[in-house]
Tab-separated table of C-alpha atoms and ligand atoms in Angstrom:
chain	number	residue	atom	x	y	z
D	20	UNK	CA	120.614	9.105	367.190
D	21	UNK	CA	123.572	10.375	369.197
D	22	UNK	CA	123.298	9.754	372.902
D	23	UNK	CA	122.074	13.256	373.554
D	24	UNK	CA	119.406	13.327	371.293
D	25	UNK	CA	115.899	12.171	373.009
D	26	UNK	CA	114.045	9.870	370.570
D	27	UNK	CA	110.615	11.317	368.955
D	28	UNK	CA	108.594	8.696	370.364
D	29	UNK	CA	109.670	6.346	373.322
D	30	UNK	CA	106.728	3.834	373.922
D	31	UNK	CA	107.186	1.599	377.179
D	32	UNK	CA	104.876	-1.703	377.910
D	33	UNK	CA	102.039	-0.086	376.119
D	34	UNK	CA	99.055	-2.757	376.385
D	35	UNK	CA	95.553	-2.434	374.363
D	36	UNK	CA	93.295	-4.758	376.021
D	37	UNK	CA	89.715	-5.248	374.678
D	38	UNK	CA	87.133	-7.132	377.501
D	39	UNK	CA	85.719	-10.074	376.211
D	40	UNK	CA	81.491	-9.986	377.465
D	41	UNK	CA	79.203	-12.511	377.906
D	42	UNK	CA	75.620	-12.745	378.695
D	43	UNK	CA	72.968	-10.685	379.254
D	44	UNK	CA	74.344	-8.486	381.522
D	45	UNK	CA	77.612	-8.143	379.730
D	46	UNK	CA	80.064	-9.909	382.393
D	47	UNK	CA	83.532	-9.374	381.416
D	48	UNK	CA	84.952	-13.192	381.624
D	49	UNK	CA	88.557	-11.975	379.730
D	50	UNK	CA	90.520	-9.715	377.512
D	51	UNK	CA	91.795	-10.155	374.077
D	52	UNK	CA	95.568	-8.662	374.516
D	53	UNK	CA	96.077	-6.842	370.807
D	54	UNK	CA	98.681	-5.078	372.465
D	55	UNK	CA	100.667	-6.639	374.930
D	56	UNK	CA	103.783	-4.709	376.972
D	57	UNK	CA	105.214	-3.453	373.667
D	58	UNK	CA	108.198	-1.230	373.917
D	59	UNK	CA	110.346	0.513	371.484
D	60	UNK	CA	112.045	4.097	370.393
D	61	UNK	CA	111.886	5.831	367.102
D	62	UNK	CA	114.683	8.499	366.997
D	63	UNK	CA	114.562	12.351	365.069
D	64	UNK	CA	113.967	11.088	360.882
D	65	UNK	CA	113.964	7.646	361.541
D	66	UNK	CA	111.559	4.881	359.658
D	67	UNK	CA	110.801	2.187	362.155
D	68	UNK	CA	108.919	-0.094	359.856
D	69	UNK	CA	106.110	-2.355	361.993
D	70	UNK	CA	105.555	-6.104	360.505
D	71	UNK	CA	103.471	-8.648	361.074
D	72	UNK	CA	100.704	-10.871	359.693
D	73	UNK	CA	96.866	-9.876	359.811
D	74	UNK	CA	95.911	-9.699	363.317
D	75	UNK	CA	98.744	-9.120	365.224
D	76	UNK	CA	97.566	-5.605	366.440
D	77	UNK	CA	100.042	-3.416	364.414
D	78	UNK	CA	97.328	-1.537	363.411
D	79	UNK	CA	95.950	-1.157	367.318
D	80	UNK	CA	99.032	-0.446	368.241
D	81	UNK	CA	99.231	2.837	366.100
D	82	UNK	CA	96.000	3.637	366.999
D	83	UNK	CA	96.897	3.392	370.221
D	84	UNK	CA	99.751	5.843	370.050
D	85	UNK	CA	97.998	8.809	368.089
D	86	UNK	CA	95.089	8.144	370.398
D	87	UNK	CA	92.565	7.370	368.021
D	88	UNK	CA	91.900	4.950	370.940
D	89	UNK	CA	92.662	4.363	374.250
D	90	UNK	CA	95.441	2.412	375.432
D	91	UNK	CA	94.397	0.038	377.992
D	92	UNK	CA	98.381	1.063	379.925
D	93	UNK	CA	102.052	1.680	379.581
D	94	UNK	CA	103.670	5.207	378.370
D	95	UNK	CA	104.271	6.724	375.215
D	96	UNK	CA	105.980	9.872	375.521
D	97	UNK	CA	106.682	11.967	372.319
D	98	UNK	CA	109.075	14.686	372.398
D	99	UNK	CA	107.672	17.521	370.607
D	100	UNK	CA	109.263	20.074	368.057
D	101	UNK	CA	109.302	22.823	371.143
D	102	UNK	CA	111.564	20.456	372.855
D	103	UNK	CA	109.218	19.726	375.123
D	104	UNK	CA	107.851	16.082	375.880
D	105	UNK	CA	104.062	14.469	377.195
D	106	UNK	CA	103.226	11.296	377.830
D	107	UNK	CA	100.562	10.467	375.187
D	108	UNK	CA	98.977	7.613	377.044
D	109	UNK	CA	98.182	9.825	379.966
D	110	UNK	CA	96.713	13.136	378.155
D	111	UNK	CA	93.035	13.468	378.728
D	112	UNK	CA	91.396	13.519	375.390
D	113	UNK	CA	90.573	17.620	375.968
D	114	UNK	CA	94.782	18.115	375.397
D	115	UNK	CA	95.017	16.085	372.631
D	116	UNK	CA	93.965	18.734	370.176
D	117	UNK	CA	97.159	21.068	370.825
D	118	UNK	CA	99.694	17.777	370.216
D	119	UNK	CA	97.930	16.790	367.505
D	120	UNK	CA	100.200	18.883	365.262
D	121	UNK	CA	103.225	17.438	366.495
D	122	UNK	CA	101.688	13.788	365.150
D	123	UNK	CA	99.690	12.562	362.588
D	124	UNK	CA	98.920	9.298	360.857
D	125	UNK	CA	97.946	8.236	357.144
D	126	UNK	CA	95.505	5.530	356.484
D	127	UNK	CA	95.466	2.600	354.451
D	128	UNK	CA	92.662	3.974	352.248
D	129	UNK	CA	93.057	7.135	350.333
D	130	UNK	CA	88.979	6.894	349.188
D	131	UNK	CA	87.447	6.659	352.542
D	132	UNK	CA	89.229	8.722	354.600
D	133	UNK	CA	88.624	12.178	352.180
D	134	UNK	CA	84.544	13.216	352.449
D	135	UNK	CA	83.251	13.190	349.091
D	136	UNK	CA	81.553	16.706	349.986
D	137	UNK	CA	84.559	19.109	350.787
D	138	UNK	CA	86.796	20.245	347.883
D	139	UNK	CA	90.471	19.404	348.088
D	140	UNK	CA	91.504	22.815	349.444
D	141	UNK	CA	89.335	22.479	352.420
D	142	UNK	CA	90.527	18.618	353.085
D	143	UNK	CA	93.911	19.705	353.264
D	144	UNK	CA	93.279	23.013	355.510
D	145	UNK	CA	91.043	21.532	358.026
D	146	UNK	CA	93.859	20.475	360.583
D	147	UNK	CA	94.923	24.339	360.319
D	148	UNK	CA	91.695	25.498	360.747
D	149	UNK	CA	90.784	23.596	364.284
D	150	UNK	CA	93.978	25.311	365.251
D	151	UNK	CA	91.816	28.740	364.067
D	152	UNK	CA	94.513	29.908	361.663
D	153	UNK	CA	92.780	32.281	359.276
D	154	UNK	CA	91.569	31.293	355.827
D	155	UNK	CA	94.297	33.579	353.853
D	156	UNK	CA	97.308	31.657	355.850
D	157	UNK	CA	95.504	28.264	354.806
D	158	UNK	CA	95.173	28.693	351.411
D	159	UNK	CA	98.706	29.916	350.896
D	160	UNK	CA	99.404	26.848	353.326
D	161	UNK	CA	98.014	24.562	351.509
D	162	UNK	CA	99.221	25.570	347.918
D	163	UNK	CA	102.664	25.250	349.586
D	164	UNK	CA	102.403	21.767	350.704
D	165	UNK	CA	100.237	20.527	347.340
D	166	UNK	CA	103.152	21.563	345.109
D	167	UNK	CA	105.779	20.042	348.014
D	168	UNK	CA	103.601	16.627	347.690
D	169	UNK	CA	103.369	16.933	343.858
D	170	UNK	CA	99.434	18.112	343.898
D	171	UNK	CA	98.285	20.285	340.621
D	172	UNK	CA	97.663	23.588	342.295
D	173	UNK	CA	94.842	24.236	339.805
D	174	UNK	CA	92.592	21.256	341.090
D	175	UNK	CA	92.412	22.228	344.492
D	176	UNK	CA	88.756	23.614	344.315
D	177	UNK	CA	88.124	20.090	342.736
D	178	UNK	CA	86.263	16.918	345.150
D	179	UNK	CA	88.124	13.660	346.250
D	180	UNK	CA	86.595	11.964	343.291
D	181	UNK	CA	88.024	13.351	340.208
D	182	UNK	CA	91.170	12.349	341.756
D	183	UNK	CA	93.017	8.691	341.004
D	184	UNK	CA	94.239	6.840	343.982
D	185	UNK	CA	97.494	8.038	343.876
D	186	UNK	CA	96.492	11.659	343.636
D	187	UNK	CA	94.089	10.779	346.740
D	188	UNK	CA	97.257	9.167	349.269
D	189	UNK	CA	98.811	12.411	348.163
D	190	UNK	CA	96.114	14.372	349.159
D	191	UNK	CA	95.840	12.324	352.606
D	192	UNK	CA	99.798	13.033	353.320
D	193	UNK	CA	99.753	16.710	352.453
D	194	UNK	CA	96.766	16.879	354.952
D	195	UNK	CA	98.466	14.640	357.654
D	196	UNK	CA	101.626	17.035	357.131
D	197	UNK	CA	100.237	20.286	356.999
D	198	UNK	CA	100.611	21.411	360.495
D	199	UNK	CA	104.522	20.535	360.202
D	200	UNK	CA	104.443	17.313	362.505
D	201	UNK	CA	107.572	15.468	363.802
D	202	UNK	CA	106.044	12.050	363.890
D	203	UNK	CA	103.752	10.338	361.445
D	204	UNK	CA	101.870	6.294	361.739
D	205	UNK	CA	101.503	5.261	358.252
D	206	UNK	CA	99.377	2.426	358.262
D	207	UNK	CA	99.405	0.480	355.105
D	208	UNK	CA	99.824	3.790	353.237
D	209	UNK	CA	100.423	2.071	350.048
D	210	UNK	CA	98.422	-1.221	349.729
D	211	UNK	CA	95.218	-0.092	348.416
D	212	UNK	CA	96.819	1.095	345.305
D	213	UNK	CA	98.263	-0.044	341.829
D	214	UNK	CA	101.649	-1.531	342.097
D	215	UNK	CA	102.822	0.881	339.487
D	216	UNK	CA	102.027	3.985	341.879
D	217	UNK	CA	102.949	2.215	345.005
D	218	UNK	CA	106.955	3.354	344.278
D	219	UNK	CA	105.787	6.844	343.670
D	220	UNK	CA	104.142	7.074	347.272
D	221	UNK	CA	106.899	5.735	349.101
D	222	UNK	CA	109.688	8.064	347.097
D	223	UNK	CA	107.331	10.768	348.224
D	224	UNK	CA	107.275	9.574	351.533
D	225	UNK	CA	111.057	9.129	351.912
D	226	UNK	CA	111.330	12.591	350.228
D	227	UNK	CA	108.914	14.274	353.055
D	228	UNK	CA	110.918	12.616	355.943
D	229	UNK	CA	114.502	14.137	354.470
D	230	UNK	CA	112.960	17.692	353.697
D	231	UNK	CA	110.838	17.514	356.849
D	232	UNK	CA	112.956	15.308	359.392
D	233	UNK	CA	109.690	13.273	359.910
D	234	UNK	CA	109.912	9.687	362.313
D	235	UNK	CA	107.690	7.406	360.614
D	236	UNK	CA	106.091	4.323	362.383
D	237	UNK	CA	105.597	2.282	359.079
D	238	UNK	CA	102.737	-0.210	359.473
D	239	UNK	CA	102.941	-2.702	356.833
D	240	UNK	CA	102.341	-6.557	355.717
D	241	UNK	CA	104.845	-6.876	353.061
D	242	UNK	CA	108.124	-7.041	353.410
D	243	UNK	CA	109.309	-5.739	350.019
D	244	UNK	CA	108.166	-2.181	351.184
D	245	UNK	CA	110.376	-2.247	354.109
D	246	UNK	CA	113.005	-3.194	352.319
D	247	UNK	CA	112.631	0.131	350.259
D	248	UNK	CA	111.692	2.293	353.401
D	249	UNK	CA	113.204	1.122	356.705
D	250	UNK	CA	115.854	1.666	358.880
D	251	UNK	CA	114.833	-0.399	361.851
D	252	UNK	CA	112.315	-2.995	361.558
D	253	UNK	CA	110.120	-4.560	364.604
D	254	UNK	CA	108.568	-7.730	364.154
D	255	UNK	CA	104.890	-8.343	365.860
D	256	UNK	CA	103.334	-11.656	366.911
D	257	UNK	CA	99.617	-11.744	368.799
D	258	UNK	CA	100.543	-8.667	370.042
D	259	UNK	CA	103.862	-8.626	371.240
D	260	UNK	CA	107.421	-7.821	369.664
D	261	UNK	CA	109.242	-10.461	368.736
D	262	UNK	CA	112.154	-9.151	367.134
D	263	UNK	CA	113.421	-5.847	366.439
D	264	UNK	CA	117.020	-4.500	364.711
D	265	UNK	CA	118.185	-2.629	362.129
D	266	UNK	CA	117.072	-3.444	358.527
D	267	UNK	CA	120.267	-5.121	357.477
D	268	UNK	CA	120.681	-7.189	360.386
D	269	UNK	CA	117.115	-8.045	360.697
D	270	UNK	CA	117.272	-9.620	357.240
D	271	UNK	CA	120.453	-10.896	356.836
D	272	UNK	CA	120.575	-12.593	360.368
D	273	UNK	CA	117.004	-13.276	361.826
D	274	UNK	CA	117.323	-14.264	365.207
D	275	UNK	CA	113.467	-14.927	365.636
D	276	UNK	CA	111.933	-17.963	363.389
D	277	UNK	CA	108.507	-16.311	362.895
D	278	UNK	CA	111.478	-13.484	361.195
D	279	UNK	CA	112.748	-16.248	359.533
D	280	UNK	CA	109.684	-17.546	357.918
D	281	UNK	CA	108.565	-14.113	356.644
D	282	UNK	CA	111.861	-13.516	355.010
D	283	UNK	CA	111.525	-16.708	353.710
D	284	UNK	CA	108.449	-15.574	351.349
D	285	UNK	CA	109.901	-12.301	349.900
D	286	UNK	CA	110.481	-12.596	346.478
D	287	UNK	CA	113.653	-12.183	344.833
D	288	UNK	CA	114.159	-10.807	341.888
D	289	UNK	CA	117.642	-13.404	341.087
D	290	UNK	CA	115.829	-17.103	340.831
D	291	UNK	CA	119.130	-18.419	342.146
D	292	UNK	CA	119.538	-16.734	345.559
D	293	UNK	CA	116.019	-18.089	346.104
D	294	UNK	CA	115.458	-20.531	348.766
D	295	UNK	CA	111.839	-22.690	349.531
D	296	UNK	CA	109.707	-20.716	351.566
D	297	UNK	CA	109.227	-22.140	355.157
D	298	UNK	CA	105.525	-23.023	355.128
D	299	UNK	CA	104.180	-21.865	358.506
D	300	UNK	CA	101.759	-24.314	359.858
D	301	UNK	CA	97.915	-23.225	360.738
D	302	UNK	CA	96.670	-20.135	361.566
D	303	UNK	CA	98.250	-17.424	363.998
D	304	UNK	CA	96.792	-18.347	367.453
D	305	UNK	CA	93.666	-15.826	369.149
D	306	UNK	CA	95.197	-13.369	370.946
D	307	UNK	CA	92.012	-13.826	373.402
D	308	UNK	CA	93.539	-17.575	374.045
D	309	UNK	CA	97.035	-17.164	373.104
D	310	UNK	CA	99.062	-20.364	373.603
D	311	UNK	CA	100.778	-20.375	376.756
D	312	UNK	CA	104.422	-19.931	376.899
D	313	UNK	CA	105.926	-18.804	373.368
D	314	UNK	CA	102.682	-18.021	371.727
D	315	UNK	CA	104.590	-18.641	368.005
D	316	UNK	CA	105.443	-22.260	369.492
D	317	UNK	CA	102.593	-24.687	367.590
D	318	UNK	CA	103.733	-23.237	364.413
D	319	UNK	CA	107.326	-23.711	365.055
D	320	UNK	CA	109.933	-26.030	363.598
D	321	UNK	CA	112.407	-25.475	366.169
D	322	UNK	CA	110.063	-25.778	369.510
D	323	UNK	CA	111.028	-27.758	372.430
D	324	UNK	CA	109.895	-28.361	375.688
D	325	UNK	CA	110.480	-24.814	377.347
D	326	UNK	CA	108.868	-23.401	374.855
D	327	UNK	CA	105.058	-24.915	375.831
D	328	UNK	CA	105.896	-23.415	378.972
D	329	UNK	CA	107.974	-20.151	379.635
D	330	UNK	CA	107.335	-17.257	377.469
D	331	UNK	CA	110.310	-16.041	376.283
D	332	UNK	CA	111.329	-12.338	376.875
D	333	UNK	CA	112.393	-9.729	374.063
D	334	UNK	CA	115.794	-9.651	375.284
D	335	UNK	CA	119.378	-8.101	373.179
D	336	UNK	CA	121.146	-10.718	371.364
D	337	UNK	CA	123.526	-8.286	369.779
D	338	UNK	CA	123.735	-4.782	369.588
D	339	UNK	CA	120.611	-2.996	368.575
D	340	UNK	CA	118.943	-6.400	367.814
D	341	UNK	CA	116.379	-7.718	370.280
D	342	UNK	CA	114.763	-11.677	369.647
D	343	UNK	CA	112.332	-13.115	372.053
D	344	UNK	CA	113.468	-16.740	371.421
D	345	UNK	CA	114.631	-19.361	374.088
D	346	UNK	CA	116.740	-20.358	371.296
D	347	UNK	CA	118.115	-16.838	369.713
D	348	UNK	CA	121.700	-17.300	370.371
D	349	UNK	CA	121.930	-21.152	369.213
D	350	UNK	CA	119.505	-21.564	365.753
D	351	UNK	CA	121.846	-20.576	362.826
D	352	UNK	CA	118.386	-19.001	361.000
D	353	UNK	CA	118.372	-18.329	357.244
D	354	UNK	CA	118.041	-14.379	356.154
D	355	UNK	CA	118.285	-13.001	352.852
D	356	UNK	CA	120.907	-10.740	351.914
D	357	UNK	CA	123.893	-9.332	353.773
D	358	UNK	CA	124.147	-7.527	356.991
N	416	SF4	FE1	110.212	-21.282	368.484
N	416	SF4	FE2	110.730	-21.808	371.051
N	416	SF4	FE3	111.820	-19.704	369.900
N	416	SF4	FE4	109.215	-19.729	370.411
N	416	SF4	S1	110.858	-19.761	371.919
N	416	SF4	S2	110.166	-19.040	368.540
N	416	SF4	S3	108.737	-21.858	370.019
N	416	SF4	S4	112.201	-21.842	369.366
């Protein structure tokens, strides 16, 4: 991103908090922080890939930012196509419809999120017809982007379910991208399906972002896709960033030893350049009673003293690369690869 250029999406301490109730007349006695003062840019066509185990609120947090629910606080301003920039957070649900071409997200599921009772065509068109484009424009719409995402144009009057599951994620991202959008959550877009399709849905992917200059936030689990599709990667814990840089860095020098043990467990391909996984210790904590200090600190080898007590901040350790570690600038942690 040259200096100029404003990034796509620029998200600052955005927190989802859900109130914990008890009793009979539902007293609020906490909050379970899924999101917790997360910030981070995505700039024009870049893949900011999300990571992070089960739980850690990567999924809430994209959720959060294409409003399919409310963020509890914090900003998240998007700059639109027009040039022109709103703060997502604050946008009363009645003036979400006219951003909602400017960002869209694709779920983890491609058979759920298609109704069984509308034929492909429709699926596809029905973003362009809330914006009351007529039907002739949508059809010829929708042809276009079916033979962009690699749809057969001749089983568009078909139903979701003489489609395979590949076919279906295609249908989902020629939907999410019909109304030309600049920004686009993909959460888990690939792990419901057969390993041997997965590649074909992230070429297309990476093909749609060069054609289309899309930003992806890329919500995912496993670290081999990010390897194929990022360019920066953040790292989540109960919540909260605790590492972002750029791909190469990230896994060649992990500055963050919840990074560290992650890398540890990719696969790689050579049986020599593999090392023993670090075996994290119990589960991640609640993020309704998170430890207190550095809440990654009773599954960590390296914890001392501070870290029971003083949560550490996501602070720059080099350039572009952010750790929240006490201990960032003295472990010597082990990556994989080169930077
Ligand atoms: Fe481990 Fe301490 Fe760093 Fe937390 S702050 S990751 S407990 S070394």
């Amino acid at each position: 991103m040259s200096e100029t250029e404003l990034p796509v999406l620029s998200v600052r301490a955005l927190q989802k908090h859900f109130p914990v109730e008890r009793g009979i007349i539902r007293r609020t006695v906490g909050a379970v922080k899924a999101v917790d003062d997360v910030s981070f840019d995505i700039a024009p066509g870049e893949i900011l890939a999300l990571v992070g185990e089960s739980g850690s609120g990567k999924t809430t947090l994209g959720r959060c930012i294409v409003r399919a629910i409310d963020p509890t606080g914090g900003e998240a301003t998007l700059t639109r196509r027009d040039g022109t920039s709103v703060d997502l957070v604050r946008t009363p649900q009645r003036g979400l419809r006219s951003i909602r071409s400017d960002m869209n997200m694709i779920f983890q599921d491609p058979f759920s999120s298609l109704s069984p009772r509308m034929p492909v065509i429709d699926i596809i068109g029905e973003p362009l017809r809330a914006q009351g484009i007529a039907r002739r424009e949508i059809h010829a719409r929708v042809r276009e982007m079916a033979a962009l995402v690699g749809l057969n144009l001749d089983y568009l009057t078909r139903y979701p379910n003489a489609f395979s599951g590949g076919q279906r994620q295609r249908i989902c991202i020629a939907r999410a991208l019909i109304t030309n959008p600049r920004f686009i959550v993909a959460d888990e877009p690939v792990s419901a399906l057969d390993v041997s399709i997965q590649a074909q849905i992230l070429n297309l992917l990476q093909d749609m972002r060069e054609r289309l200059n899309l930003s992806y936030l890329f919500i995912t689990h496993d670290l081999s896709v990010v390897e194929h599709m990022a360019d920066r990667v953040a790292v989540m814990y109960i919540g909260r960033i605790v590492e972002l840089a750029p791909k190469s860095r990230l896994y060649a020098t992990p500055r963050h030893p919840y990074t560290e043990a992650l890398l540890s467990a990719v696969l790689r391909p050579d049986p020599e350049a593999r090392d023993q996984p670090i075996l994290l210790t119990g589960e991640s904590a609640s993020p309704a009673a998170p430890p207190q200090g550095c809440h990654f600190h009773p599954r960590c080898r390296y914890a001392q003293d501070i870290c029971r007590t003083v949560a550490p901040q996501l602070t720059e350790v080099a350039p572009g690369h952010a750790s929240a570690c006490h201990l960032s600038k003295e472990l010597a942690l082990r990556g994989v690869g080169t930077a």
